[in-house]
Coordinates of C-alpha atoms and ligand atoms in Angstrom, one line a residue:
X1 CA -12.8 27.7 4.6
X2 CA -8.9 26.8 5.8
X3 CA -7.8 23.4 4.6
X4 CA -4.8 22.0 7.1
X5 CA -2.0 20.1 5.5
X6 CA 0.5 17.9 7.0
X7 CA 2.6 15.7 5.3
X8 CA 5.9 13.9 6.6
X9 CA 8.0 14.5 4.3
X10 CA 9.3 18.2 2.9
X11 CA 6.2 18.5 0.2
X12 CA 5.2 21.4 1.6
X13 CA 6.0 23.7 -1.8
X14 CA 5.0 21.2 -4.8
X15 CA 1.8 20.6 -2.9
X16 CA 0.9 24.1 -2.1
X17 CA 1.5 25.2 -5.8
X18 CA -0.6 22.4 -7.1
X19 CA -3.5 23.7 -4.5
X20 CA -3.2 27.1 -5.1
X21 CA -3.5 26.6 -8.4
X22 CA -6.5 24.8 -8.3
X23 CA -8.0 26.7 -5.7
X24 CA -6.8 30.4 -6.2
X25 CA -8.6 31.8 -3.0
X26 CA -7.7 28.6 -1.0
X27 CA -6.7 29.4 2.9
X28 CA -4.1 26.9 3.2
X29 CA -2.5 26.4 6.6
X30 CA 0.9 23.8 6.7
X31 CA 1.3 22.5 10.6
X32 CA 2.2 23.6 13.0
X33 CA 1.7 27.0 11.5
X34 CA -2.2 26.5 11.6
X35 CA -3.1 30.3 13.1
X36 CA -6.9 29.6 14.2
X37 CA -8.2 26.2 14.9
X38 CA -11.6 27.2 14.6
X39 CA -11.0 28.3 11.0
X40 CA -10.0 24.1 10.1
X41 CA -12.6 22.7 7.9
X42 CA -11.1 20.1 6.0
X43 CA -7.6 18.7 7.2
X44 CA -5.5 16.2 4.3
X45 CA -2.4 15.1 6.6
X46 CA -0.1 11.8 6.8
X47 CA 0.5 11.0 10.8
X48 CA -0.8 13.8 11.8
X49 CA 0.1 13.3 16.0
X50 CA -2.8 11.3 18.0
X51 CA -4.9 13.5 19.9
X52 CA -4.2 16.4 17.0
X53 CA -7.7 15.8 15.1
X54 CA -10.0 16.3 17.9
X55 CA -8.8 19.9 18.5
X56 CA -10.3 21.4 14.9
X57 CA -14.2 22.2 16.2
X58 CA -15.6 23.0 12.7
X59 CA -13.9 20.0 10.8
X60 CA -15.8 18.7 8.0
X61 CA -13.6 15.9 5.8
X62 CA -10.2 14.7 6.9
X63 CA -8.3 13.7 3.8
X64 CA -5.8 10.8 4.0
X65 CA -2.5 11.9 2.0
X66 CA -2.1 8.3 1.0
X67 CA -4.2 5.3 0.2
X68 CA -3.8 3.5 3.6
X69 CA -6.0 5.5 6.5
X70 CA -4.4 3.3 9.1
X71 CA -2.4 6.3 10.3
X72 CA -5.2 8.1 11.4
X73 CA -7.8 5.2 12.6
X74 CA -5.4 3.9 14.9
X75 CA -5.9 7.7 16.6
X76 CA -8.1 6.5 19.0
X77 CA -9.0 10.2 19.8
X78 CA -10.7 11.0 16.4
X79 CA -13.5 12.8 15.5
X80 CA -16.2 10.0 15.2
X81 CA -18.4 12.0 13.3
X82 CA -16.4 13.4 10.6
X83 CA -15.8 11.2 7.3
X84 CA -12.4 10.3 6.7
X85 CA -11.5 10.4 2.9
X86 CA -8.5 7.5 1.5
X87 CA -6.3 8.8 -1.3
X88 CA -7.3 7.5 -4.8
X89 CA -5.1 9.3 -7.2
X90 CA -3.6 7.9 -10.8
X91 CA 0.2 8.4 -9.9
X92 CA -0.3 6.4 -7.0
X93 CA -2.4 3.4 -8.5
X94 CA 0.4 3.2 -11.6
X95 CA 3.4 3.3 -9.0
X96 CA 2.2 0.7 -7.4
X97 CA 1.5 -1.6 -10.3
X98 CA 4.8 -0.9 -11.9
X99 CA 6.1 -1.8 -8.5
X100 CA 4.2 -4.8 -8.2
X101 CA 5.2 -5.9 -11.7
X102 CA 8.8 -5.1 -11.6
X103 CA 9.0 -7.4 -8.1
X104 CA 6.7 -10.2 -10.1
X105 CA 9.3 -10.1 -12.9
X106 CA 12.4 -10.1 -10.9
X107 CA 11.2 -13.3 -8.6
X108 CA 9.4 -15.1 -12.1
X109 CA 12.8 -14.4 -13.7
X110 CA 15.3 -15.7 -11.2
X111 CA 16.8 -12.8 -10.5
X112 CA 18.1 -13.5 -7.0
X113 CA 19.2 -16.4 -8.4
X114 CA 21.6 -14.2 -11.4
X115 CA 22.4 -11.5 -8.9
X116 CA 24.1 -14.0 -6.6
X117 CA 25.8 -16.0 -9.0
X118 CA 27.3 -12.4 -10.6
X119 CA 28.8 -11.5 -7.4
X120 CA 30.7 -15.3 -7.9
X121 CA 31.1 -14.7 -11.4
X122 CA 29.2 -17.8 -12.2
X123 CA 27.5 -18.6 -15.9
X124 CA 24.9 -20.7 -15.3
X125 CA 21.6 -20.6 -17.0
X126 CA 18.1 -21.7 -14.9
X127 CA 15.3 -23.0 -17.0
X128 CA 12.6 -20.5 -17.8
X129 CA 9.2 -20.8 -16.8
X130 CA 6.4 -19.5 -18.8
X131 CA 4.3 -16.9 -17.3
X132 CA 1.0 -19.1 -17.6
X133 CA 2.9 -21.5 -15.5
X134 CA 3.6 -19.0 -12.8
X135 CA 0.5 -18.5 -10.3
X136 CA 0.5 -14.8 -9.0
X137 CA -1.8 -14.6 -5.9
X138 CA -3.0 -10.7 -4.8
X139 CA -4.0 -10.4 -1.2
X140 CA -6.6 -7.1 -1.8
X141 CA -7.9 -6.4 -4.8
X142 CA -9.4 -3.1 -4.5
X143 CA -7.8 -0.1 -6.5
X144 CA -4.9 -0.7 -6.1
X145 CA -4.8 -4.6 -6.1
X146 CA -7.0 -4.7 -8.8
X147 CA -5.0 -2.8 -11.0
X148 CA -1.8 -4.6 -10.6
X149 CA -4.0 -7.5 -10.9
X150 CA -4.5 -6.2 -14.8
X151 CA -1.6 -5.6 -15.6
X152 CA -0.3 -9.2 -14.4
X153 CA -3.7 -10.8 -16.5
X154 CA -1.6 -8.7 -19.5
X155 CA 1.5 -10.4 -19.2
X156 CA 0.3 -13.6 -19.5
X157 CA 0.2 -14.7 -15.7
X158 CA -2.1 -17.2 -13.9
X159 CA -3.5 -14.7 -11.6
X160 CA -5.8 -15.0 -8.4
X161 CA -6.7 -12.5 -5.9
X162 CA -8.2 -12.9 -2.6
X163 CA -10.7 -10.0 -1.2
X164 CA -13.2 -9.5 1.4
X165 CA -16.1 -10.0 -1.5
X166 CA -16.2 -12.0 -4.9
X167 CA -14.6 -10.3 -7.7
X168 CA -15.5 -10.5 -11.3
X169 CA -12.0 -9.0 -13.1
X170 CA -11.4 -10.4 -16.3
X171 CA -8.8 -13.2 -16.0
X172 CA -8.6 -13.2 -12.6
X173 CA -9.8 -16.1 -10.3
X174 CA -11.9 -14.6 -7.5
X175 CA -11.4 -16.7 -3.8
X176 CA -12.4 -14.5 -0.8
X177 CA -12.9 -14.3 2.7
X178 CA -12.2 -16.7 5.6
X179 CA -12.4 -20.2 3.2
X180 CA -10.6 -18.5 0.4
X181 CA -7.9 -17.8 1.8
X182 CA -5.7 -21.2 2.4
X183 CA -7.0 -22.4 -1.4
X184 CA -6.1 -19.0 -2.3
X185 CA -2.5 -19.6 -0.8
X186 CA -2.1 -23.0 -2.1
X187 CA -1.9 -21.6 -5.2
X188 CA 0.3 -18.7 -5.2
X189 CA 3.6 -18.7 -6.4
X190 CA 4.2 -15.6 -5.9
X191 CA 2.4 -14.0 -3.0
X192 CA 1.6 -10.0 -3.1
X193 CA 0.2 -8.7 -0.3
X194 CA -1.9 -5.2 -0.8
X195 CA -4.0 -5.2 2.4
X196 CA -4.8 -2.5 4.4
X197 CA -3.8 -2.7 7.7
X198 CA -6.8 -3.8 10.2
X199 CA -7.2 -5.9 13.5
X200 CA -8.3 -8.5 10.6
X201 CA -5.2 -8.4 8.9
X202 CA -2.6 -7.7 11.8
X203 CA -0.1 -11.1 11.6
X204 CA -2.4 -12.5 8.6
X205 CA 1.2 -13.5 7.3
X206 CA 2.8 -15.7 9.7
X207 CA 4.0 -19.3 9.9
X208 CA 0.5 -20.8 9.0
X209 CA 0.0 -18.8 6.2
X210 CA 3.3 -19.6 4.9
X211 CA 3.1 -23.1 5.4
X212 CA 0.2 -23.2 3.1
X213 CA 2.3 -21.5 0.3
X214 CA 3.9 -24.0 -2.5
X215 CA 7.7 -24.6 -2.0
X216 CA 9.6 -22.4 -3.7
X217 CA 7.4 -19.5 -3.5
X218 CA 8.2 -15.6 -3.3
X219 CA 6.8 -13.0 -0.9
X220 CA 6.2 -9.1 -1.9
X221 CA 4.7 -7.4 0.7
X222 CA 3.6 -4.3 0.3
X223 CA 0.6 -3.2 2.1
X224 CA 2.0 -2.7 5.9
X225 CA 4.5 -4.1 7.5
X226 CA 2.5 -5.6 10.7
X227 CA 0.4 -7.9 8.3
X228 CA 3.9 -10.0 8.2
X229 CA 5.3 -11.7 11.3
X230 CA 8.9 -11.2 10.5
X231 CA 10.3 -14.3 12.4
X232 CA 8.1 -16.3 10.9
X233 CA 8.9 -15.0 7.2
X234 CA 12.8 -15.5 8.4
X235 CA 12.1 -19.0 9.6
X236 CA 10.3 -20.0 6.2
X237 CA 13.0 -18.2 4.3
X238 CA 16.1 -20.1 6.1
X239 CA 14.1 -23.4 6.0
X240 CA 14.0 -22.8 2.1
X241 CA 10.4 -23.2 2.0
X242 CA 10.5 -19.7 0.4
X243 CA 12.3 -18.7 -2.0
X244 CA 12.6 -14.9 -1.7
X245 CA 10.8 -11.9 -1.1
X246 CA 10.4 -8.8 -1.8
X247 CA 9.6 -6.0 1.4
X248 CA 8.5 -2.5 1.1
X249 CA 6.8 -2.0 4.5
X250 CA 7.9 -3.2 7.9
X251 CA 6.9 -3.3 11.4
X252 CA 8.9 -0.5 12.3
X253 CA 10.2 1.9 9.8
X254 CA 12.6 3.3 9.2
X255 CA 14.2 -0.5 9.3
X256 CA 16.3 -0.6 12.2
X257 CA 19.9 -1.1 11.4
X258 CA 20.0 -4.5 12.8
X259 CA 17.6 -6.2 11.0
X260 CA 18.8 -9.4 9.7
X261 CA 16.7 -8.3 6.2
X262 CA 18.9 -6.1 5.3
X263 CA 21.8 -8.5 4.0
X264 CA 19.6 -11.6 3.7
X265 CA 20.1 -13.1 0.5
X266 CA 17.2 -13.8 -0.4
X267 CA 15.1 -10.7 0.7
X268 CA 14.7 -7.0 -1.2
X269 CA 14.8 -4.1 1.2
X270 CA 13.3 -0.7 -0.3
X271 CA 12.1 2.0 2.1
X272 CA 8.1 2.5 1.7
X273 CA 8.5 3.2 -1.6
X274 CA 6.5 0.9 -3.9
X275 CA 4.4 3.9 -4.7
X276 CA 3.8 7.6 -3.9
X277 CA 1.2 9.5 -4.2
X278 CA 1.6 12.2 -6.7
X279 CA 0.9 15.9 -5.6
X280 CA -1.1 17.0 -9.0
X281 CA -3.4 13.8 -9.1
X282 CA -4.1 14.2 -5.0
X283 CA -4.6 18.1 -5.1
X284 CA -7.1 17.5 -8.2
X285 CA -9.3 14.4 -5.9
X286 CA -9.3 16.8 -2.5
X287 CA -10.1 19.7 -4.6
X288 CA -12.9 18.1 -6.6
X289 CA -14.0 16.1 -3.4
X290 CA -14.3 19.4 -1.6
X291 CA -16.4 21.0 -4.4
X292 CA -18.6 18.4 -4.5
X293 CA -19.2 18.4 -0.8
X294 CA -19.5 22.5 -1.1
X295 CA -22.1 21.8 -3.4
X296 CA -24.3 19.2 -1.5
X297 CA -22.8 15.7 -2.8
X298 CA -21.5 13.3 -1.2
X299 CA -17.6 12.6 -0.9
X300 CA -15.7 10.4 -2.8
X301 CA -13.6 7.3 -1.3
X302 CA -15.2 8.2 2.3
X303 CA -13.8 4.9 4.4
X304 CA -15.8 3.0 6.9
X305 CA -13.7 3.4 10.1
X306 CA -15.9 0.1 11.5
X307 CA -14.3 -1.9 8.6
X308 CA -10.9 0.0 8.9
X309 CA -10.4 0.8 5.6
Ligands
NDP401 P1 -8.8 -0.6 -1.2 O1 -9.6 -0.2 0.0 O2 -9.3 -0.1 -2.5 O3 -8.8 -2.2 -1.3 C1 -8.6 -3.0 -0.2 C2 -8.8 -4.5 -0.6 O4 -8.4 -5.3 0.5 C3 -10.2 -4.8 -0.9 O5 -10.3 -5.7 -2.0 C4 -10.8 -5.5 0.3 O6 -11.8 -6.4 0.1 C5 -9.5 -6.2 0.8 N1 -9.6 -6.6 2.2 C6 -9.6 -5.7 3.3 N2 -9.7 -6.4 4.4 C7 -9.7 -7.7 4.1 C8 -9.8 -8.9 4.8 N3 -9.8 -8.9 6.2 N4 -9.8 -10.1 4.1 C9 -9.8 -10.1 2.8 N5 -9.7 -9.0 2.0 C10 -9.7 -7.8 2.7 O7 -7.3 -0.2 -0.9 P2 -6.2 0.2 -1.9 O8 -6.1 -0.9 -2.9 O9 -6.3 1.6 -2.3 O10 -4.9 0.2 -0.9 C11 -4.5 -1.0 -0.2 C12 -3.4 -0.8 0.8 O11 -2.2 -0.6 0.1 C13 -3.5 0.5 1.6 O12 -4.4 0.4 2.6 C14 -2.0 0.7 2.1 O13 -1.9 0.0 3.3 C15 -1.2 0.0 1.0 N6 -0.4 0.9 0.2 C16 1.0 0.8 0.3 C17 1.8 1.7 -0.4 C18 3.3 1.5 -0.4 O14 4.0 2.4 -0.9 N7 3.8 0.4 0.1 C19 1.2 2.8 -1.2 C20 -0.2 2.8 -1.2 C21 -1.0 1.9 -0.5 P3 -13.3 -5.9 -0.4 O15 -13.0 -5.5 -1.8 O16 -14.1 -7.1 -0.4 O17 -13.7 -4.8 0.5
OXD402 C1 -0.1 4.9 1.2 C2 1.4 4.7 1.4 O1 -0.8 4.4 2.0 O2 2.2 5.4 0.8 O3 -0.4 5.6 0.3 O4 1.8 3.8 2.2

């Protein structure tokens, strides 16, 4: 069996040691260089071109090289009948929680606030708030949500997530679907969005759901950058409503050079970076995943491409 990778960025050598390793006897092919495509059975790519899926006869599993699979449903030429795997890997699910945390922290802790008054070498101390008085609201709490979610219940936060389903995490208040969600906003301070991107939650950010969000709150979004309706997050910036945010993912990335985000003052830029998924973890899930489907069980983390995610 031939297993076709694709990844966007140059992780062609870490990744094919890692595999190798694993999988001595493993026919790896790296596109474009993919030699027969009747040989494909299992393909684990990130944007692999539209169209691209459909021309592998014998695939089996396509393997998402990330946790978001919105890359590949949006394909509206793939297979329909093969099961499309999402990335669950440890590296990735502790990136992101550090991320989330360090991005909590720095809005709990004023630090927009000390970073501007540094550049105008100003000594000024703001009141602190304790974290029990700072409400932490996760849009998502699947694996990724839910662990940051953890962590947060850890250092003391009020924390409240908002899901498709009820949740029962420890310390964490559980609102969900269509009626959760403007209770859920009313009380979130501090506003992470860890969604994956569907025709549900296309725009679920704009100036309504903004509006519903306390004075003085703090955005950090990152689960995709079309969940956010950017003039509408500028408009509730400039109008003071919100305090800050912090933004991973965009609506067109790289960022174009003119985006007035880059020098806001009250906005973090970082490029897609919150959290990467981490080539030993992700060779050990395909490979496993593989053997198990080999052997006659089912996959693990198979999406449902009805739901989107
Ligand atoms: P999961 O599938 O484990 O969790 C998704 C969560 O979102 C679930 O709790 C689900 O609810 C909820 N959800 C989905 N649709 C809706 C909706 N319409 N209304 C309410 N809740 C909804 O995904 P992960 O946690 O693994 O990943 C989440 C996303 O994070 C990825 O899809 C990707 O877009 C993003 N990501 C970003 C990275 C970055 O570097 N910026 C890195 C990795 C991921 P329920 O539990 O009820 O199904
Ligand atoms: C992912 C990402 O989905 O890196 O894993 O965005």
């Amino acid at each position: 069996m031939a297993l076709l990778f694709k990844s966007d960025i140059d992780r062609g050598d870490s990744w094919r040691r890692v595999l190798l390793e694993l999988e001595p006897g493993l026919d790896l092919r790296e596109w474009p260089e993919i030699g027969d495509p009747n040989d494909i059975e299992y393909a684990l790519v990130w944007k692999p071109p539209q169209g691209e899926l459909k021309t592998y006869p014998n695939l089996r599993a396509i393997f998402s090289l990330g946790a978001g699979i919105d890359h590949l449903a949006s394909d509206p030429e793939l297979p329909k009948d093969v099961p499309v795997v999402r990335m669950v890997e440890p590296g990735l699910t502790a990136g992101m929680t550090e991320f989330v945390i360090m991005s909590v922290l720095y809005h709990h802790r004023f630090m927009l606030d000390y970073a501007a008054q540094a550049r105008a070498r100003q000594w000024r101390e703001i009141d602190q708030v304790p974290a029990w008085e700072r409400r932490v609201g996760i849009m998502g709490l699947g694996v990724l949500g839910g662990d940051a979610a953890e962590a947060l219940v850890g250092l003391r936060f009020d924390v409240a997530g908002w899901s498709g389903s009820p949740k029962n995490l420890p310390g964490v208040t559980s609102f969900h679907g269509a009626d959760g969600f403007l209770p859920f906003l009313n009380r979130s301070d501090i506003l992470v969005c860890l969604l994956p991107l569907t025709p549900e939650t296309t725009d679920i950010l704009d100036a309504r759901a903004f509006a519903a969000l306390p004075k003085g709150a703090a955005l950090i979004s990152v689960g995709r950058g079309p969940q956010v309706v950017e003039e509408d997050l500028l408009a509730a910036l400039d109008s003071g409503h919100l305090d800050g945010a912090t933004l991973d993912v965009f609506r067109e990335e790289p960022l174009p050079a003119d985006s007035p985000f880059w020098d806001h003052p009250r906005v973090v830029v970082v490029p897609h970076v919150a959290s990467m998924t981490i080539a030993r973890g992700a060779c050990e899930f395909v490979i496993d995943n593989i053997r198990r489907f080999e052997a006659g069980q089912p996959l693990r983390h198979v999406v449902d491409l009805d739901k989107g995610y």
